[in-house]
PDB file of C-alpha atoms and ligand atoms in Angstrom:
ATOM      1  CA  UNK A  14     -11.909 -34.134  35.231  1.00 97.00           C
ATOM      2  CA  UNK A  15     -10.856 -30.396  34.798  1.00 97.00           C
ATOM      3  CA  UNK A  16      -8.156 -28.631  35.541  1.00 94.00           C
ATOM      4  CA  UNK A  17      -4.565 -27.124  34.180  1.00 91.00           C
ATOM      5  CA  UNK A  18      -2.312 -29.184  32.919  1.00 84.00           C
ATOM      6  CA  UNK A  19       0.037 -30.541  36.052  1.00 83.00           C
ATOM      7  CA  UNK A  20      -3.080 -29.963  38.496  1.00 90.00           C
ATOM      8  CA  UNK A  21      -2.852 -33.951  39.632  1.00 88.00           C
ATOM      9  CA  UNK A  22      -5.629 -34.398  36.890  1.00 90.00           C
ATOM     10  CA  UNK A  23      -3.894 -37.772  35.539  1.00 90.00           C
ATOM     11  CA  UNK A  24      -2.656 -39.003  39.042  1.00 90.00           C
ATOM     12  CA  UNK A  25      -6.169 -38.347  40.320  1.00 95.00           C
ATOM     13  CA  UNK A  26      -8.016 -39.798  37.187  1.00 95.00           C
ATOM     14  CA  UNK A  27      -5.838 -42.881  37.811  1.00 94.00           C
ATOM     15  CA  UNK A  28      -6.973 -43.456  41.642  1.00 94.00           C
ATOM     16  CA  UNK A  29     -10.630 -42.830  40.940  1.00 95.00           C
ATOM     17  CA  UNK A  30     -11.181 -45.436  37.876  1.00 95.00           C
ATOM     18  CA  UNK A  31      -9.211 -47.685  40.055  1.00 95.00           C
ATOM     19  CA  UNK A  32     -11.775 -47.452  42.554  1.00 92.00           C
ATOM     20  CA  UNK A  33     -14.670 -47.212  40.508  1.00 92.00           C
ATOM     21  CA  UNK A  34     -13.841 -49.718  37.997  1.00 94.00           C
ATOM     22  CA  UNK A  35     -14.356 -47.585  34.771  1.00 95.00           C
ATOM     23  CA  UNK A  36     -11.980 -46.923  32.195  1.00 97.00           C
ATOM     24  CA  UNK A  37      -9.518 -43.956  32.187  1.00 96.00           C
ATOM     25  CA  UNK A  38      -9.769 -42.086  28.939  1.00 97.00           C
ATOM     26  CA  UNK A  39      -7.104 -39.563  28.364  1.00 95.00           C
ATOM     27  CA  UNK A  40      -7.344 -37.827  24.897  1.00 96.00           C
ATOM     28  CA  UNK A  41      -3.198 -36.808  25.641  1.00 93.00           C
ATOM     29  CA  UNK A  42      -2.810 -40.771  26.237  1.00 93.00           C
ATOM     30  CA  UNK A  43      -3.877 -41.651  23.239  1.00 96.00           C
ATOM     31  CA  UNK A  44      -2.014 -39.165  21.626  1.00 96.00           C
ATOM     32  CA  UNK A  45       1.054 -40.428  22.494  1.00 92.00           C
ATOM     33  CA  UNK A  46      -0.016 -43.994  21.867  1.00 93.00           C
ATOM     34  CA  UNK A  47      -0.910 -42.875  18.300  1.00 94.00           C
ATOM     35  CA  UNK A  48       2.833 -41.436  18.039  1.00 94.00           C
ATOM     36  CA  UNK A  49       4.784 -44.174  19.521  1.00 92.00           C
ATOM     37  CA  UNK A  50       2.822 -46.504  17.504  1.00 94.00           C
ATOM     38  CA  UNK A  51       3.796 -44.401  14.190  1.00 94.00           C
ATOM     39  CA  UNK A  52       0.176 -44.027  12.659  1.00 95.00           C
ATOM     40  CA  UNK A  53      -0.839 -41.185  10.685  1.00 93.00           C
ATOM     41  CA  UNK A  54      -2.915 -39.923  13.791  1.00 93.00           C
ATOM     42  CA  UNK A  55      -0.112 -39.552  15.856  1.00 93.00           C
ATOM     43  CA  UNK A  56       2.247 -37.805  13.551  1.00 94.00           C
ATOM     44  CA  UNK A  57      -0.267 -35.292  12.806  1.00 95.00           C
ATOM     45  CA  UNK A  58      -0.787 -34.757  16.393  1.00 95.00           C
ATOM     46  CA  UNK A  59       2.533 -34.669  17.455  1.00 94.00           C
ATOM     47  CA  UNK A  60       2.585 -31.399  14.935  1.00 95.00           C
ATOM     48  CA  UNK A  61       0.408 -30.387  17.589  1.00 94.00           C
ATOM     49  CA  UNK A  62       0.988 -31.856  21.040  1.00 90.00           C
ATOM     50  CA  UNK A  63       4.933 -30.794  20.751  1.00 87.00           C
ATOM     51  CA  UNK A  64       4.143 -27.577  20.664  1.00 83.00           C
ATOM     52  CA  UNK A  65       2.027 -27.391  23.556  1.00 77.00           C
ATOM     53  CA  UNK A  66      -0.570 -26.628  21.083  1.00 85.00           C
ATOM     54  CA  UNK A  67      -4.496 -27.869  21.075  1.00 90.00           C
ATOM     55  CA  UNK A  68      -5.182 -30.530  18.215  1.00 96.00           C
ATOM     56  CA  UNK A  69      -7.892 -29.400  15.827  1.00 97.00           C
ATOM     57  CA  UNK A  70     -11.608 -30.332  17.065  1.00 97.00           C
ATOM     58  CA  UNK A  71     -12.410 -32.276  14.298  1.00 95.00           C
ATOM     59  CA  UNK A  72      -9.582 -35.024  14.909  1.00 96.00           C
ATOM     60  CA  UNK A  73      -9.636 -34.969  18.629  1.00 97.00           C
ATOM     61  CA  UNK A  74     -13.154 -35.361  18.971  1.00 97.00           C
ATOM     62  CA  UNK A  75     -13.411 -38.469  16.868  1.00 95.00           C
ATOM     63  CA  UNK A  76     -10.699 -40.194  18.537  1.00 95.00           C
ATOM     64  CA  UNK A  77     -12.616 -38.872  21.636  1.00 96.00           C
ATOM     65  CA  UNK A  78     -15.945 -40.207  21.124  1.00 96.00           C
ATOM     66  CA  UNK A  79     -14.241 -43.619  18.940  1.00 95.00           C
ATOM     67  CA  UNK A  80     -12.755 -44.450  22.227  1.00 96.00           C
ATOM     68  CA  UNK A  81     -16.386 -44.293  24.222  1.00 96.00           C
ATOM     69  CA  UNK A  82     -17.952 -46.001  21.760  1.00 95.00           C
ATOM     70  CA  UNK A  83     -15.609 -49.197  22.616  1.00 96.00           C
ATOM     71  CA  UNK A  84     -17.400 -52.036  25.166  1.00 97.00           C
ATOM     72  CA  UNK A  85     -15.469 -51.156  28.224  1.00 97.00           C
ATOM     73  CA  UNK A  86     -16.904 -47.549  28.437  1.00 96.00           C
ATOM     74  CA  UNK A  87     -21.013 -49.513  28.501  1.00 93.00           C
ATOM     75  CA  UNK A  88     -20.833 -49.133  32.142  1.00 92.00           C
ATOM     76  CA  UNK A  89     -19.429 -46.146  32.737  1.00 94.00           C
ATOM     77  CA  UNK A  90     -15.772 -43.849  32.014  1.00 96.00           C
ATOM     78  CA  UNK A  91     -13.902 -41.043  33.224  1.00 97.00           C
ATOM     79  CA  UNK A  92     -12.665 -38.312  31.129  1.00 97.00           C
ATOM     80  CA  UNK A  93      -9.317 -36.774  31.565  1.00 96.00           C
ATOM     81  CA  UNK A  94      -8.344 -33.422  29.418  1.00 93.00           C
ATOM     82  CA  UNK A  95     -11.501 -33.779  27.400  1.00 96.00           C
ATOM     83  CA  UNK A  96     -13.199 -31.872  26.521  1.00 97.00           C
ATOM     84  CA  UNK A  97     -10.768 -28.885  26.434  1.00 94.00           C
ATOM     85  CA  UNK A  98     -13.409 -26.660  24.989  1.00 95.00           C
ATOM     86  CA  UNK A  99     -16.993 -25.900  24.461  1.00 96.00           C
ATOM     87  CA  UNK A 100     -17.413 -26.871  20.985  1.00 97.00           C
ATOM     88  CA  UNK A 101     -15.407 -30.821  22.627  1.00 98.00           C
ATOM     89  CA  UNK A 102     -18.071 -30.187  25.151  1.00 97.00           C
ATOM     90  CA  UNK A 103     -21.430 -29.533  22.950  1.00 97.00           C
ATOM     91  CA  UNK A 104     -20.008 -32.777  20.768  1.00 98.00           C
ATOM     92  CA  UNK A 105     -19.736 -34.733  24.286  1.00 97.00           C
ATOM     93  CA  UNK A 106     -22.977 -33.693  24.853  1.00 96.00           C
ATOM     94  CA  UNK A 107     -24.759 -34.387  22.116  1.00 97.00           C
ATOM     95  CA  UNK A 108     -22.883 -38.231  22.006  1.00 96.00           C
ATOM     96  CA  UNK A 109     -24.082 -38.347  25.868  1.00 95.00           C
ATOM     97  CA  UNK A 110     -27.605 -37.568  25.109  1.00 95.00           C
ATOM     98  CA  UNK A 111     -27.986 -39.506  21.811  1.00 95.00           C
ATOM     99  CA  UNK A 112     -27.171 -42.808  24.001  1.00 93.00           C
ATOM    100  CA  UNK A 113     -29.365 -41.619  27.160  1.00 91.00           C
ATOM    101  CA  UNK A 114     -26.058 -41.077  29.326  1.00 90.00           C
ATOM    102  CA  UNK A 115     -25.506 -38.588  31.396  1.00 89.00           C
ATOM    103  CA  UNK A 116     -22.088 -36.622  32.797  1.00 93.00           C
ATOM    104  CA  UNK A 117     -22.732 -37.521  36.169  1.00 92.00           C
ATOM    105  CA  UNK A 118     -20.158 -35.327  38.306  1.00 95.00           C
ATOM    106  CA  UNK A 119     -17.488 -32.747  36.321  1.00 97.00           C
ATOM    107  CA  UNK A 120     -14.833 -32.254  39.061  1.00 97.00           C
ATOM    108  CA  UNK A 121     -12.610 -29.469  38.362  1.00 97.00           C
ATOM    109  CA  UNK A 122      -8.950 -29.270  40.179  1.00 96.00           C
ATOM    110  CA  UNK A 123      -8.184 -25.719  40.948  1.00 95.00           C
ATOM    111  CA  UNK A 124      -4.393 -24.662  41.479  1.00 93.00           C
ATOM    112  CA  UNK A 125      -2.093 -21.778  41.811  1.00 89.00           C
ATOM    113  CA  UNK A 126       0.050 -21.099  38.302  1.00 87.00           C
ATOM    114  CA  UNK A 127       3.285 -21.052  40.458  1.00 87.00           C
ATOM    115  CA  UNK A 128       2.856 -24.559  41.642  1.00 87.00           C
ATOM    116  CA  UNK A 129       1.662 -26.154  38.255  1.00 88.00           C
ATOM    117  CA  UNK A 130       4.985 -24.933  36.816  1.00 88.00           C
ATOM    118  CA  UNK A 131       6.845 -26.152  39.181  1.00 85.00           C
ATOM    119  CA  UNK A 132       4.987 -29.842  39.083  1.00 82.00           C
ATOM    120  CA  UNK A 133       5.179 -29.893  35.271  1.00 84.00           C
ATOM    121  CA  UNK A 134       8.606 -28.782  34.510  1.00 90.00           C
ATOM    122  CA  UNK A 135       9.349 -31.935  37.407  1.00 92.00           C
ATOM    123  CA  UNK A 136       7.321 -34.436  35.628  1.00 90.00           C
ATOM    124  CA  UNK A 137       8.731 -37.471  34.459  1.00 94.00           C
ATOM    125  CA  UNK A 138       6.447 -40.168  32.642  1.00 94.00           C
ATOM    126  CA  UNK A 139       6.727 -43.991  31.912  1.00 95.00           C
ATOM    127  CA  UNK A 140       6.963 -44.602  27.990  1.00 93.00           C
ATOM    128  CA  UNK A 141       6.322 -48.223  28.126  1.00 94.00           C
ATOM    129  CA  UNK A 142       2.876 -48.207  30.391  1.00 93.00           C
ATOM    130  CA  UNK A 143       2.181 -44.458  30.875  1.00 90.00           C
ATOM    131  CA  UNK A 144       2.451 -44.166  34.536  1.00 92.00           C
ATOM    132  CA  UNK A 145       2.980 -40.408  35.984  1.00 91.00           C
ATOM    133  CA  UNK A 146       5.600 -39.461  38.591  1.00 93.00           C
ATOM    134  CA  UNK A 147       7.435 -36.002  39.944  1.00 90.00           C
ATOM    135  CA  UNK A 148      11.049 -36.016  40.944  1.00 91.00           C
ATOM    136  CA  UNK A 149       9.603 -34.301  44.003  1.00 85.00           C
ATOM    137  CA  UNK A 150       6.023 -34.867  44.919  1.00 81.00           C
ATOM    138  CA  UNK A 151       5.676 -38.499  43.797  1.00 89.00           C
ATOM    139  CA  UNK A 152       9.019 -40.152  42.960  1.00 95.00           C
ATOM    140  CA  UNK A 153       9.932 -43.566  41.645  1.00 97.00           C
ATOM    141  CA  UNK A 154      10.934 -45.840  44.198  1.00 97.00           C
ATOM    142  CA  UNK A 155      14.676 -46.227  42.107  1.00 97.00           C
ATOM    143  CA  UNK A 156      15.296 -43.410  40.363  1.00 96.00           C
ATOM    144  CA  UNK A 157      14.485 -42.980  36.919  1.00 96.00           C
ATOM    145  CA  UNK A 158      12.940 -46.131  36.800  1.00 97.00           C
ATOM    146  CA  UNK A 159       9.358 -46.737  36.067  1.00 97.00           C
ATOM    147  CA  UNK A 160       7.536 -48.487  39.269  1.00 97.00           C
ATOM    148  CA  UNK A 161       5.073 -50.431  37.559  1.00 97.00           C
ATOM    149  CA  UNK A 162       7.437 -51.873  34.664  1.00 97.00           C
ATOM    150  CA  UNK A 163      11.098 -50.514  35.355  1.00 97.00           C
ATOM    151  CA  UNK A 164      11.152 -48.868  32.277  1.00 97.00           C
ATOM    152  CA  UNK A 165      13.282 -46.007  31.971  1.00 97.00           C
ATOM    153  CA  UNK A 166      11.445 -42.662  32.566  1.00 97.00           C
ATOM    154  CA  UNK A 167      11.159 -39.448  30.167  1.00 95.00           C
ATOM    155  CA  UNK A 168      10.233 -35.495  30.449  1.00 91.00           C
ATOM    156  CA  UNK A 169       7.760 -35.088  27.986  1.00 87.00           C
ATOM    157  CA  UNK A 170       8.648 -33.232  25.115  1.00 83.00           C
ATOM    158  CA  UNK A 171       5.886 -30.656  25.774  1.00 81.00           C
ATOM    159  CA  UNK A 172       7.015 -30.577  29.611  1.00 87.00           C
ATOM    160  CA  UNK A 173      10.018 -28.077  29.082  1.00 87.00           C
ATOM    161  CA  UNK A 174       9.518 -24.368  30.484  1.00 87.00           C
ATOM    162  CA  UNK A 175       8.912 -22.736  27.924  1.00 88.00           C
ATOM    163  CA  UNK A 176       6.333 -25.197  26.192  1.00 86.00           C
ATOM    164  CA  UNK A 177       4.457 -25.555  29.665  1.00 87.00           C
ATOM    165  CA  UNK A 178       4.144 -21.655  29.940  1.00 87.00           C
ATOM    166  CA  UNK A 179       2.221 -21.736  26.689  1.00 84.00           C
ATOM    167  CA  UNK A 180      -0.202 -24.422  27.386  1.00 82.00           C
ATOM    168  CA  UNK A 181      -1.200 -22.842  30.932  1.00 88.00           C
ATOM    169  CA  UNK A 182      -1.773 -19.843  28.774  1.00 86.00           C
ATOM    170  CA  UNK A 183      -3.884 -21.653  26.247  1.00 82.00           C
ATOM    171  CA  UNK A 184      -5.262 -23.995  29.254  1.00 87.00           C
ATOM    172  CA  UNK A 185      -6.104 -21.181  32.030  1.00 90.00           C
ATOM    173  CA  UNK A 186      -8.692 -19.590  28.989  1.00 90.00           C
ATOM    174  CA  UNK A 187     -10.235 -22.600  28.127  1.00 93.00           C
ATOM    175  CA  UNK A 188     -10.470 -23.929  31.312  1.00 94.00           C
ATOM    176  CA  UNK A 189     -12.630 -21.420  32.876  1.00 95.00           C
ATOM    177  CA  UNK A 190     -15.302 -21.689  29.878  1.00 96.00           C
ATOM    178  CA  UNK A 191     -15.829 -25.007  30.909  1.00 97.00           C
ATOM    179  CA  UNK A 192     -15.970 -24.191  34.593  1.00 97.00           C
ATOM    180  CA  UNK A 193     -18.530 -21.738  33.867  1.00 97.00           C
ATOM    181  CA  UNK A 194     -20.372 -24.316  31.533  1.00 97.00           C
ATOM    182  CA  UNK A 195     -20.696 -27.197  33.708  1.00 97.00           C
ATOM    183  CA  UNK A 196     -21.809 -24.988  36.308  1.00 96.00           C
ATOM    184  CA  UNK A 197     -24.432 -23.771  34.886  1.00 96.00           C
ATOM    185  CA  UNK A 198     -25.425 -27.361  34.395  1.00 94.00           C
ATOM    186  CA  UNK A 199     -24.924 -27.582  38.291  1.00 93.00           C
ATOM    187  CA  UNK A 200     -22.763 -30.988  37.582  1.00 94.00           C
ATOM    188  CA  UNK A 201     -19.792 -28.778  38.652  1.00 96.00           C
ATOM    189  CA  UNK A 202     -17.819 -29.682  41.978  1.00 95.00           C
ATOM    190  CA  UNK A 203     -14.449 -27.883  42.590  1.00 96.00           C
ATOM    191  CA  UNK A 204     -11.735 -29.517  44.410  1.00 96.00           C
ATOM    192  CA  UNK A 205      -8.200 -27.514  45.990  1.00 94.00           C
ATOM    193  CA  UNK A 206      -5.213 -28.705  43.662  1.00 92.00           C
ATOM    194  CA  UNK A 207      -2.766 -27.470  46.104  1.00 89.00           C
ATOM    195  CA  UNK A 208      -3.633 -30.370  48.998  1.00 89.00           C
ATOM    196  CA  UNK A 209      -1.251 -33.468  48.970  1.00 87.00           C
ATOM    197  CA  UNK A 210      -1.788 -36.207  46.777  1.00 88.00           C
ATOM    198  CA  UNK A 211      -3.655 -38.383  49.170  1.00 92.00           C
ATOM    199  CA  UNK A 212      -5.566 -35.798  51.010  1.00 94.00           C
ATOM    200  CA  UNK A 213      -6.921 -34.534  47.430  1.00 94.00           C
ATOM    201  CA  UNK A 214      -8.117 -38.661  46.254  1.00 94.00           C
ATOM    202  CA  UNK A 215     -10.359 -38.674  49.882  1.00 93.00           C
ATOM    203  CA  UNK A 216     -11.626 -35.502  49.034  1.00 93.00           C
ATOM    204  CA  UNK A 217     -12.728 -36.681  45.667  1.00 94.00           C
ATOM    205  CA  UNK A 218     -13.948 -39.774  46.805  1.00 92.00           C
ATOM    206  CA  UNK A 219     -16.341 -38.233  49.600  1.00 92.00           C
ATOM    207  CA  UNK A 220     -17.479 -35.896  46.862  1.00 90.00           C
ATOM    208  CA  UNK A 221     -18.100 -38.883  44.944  1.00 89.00           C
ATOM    209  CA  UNK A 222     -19.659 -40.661  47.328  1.00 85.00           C
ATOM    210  CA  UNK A 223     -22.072 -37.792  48.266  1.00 79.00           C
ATOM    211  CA  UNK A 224     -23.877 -36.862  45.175  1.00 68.00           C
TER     212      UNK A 224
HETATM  213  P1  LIG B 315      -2.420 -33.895  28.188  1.00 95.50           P
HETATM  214  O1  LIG B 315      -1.775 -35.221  28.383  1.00 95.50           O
HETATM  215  O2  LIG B 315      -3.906 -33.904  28.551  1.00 95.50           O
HETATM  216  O3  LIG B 315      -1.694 -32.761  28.869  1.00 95.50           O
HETATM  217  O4  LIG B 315      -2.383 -33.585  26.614  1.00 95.50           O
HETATM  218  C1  LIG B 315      -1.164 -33.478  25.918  1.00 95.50           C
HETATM  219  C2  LIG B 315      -1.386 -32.736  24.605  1.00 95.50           C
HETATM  220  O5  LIG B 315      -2.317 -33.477  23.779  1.00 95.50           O
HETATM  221  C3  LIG B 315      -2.025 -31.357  24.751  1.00 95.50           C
HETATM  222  O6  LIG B 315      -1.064 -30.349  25.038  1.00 95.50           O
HETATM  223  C4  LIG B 315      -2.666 -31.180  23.380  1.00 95.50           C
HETATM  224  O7  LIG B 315      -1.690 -30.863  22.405  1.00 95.50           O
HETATM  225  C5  LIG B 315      -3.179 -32.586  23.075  1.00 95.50           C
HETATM  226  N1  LIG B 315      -4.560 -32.786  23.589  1.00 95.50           N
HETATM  227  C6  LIG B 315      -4.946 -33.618  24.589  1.00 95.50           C
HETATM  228  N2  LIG B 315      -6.272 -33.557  24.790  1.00 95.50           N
HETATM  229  C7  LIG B 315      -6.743 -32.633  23.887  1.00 95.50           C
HETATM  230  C8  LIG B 315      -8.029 -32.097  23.607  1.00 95.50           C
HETATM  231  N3  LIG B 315      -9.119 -32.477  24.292  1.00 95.50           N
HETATM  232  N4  LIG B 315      -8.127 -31.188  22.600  1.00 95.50           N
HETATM  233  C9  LIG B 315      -7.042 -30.807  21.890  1.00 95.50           C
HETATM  234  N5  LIG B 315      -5.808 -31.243  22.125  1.00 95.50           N
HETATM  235  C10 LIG B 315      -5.639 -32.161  23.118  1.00 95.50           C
END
């Protein structure tokens, strides 16, 4: 999945490995696992990911391709928010072809910068199982409270204005190598980021469906 951070990338990534029964693999996720857990991953990270900053190549990409290597990825997996660049992409690649798989569809999210940073700055997350919500566009059904596992929800440290403004700077760049990558590969399929929620998932799905 591509797209800016706050584009419904996560939400959407969520709905389709539902559906299709593969894993979701989200390099932030594990991030943040690595940092709640304490390990020496996630503190070096968090150097990183609190600053709205891109972690180095070297580390992301191994916990990247560690991940895929695991037994629940045999039969398939979707990848959300990597790879962020071309060198994430030319390592994806190369791990792809080396175990005769293929990157079957690349859909890419696209959204207006005004209405990412108003989603992100609204964005509250579940701590405990990771679940996404908005305080406008998707709420918990009690406020504050994690639907899944009541936990209490957070704003993610790299949520605040100021942070998000720098990672759609960093993001918007980046992103549009890879668009023009993956096109070229003609795997690209570009979806409208601006469409509700529910509209978006069919949209994805007959897309899915289709190729
Ligand atoms: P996300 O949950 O995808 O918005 O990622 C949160 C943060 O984790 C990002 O702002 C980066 O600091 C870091 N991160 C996640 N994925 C990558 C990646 N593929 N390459 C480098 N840094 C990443």
């Amino acid at each position: 999945m591509l797209g800016l951070p706050g584009s419904g990338k996560g939400t959407q990534s969520e709905f389709i490995s539902n559906k299709q029964n593969i894993p979701h693999i989200s390099t932030g996720s594990l991030f943040r696992k690595a940092d709640q857990d304490g390990t020496e991953l996630g503190l070096v990270a968090r150097q990183y990911t609190a600053k709205g900053e891109l972690v180095p190549d070297e580390i992301t990409i191994g916990i990247a391709l560690e991940r895929l290597d695991q037994d629940d990825c045999s039969q398939g997996f979707l990848l959300d928010g990597f790879p962020r660049n071309l060198a994430q992409a030319e390592a994806l690649n190369q791990y792809a072809a080396a175990r005769n798989k293929m990157i079957d569809h690349v859909i890419y999210i696209e959204t207006d910068e005004a209405l990412l940073l108003e989603r992100l700055t609204g964005r509250r997350v579940c701590p405990a199982c990771g679940k996404t919500f908005h305080l406008m566009n998707h709420p918990p059904q009690i406020d504050g409270q994690c639907d899944y596992c009541s936990a209490k929800l957070i704003q993610r440290a790299d949520d605040s204005e100021e942070t998000v403004k720098e990672r759609l700077k960093v993001n918007r760049r980046l992103t549009d190598r890879l668009v023009e990558y993956y096109d070229s590969k003609s795997v690209l399929r570009t979806v409208s980021g601006s469409k509700e929620i529910h509209e978006l998932s069919e949209d994805i799905a007959e897309l899915l469906q289709r190729d």
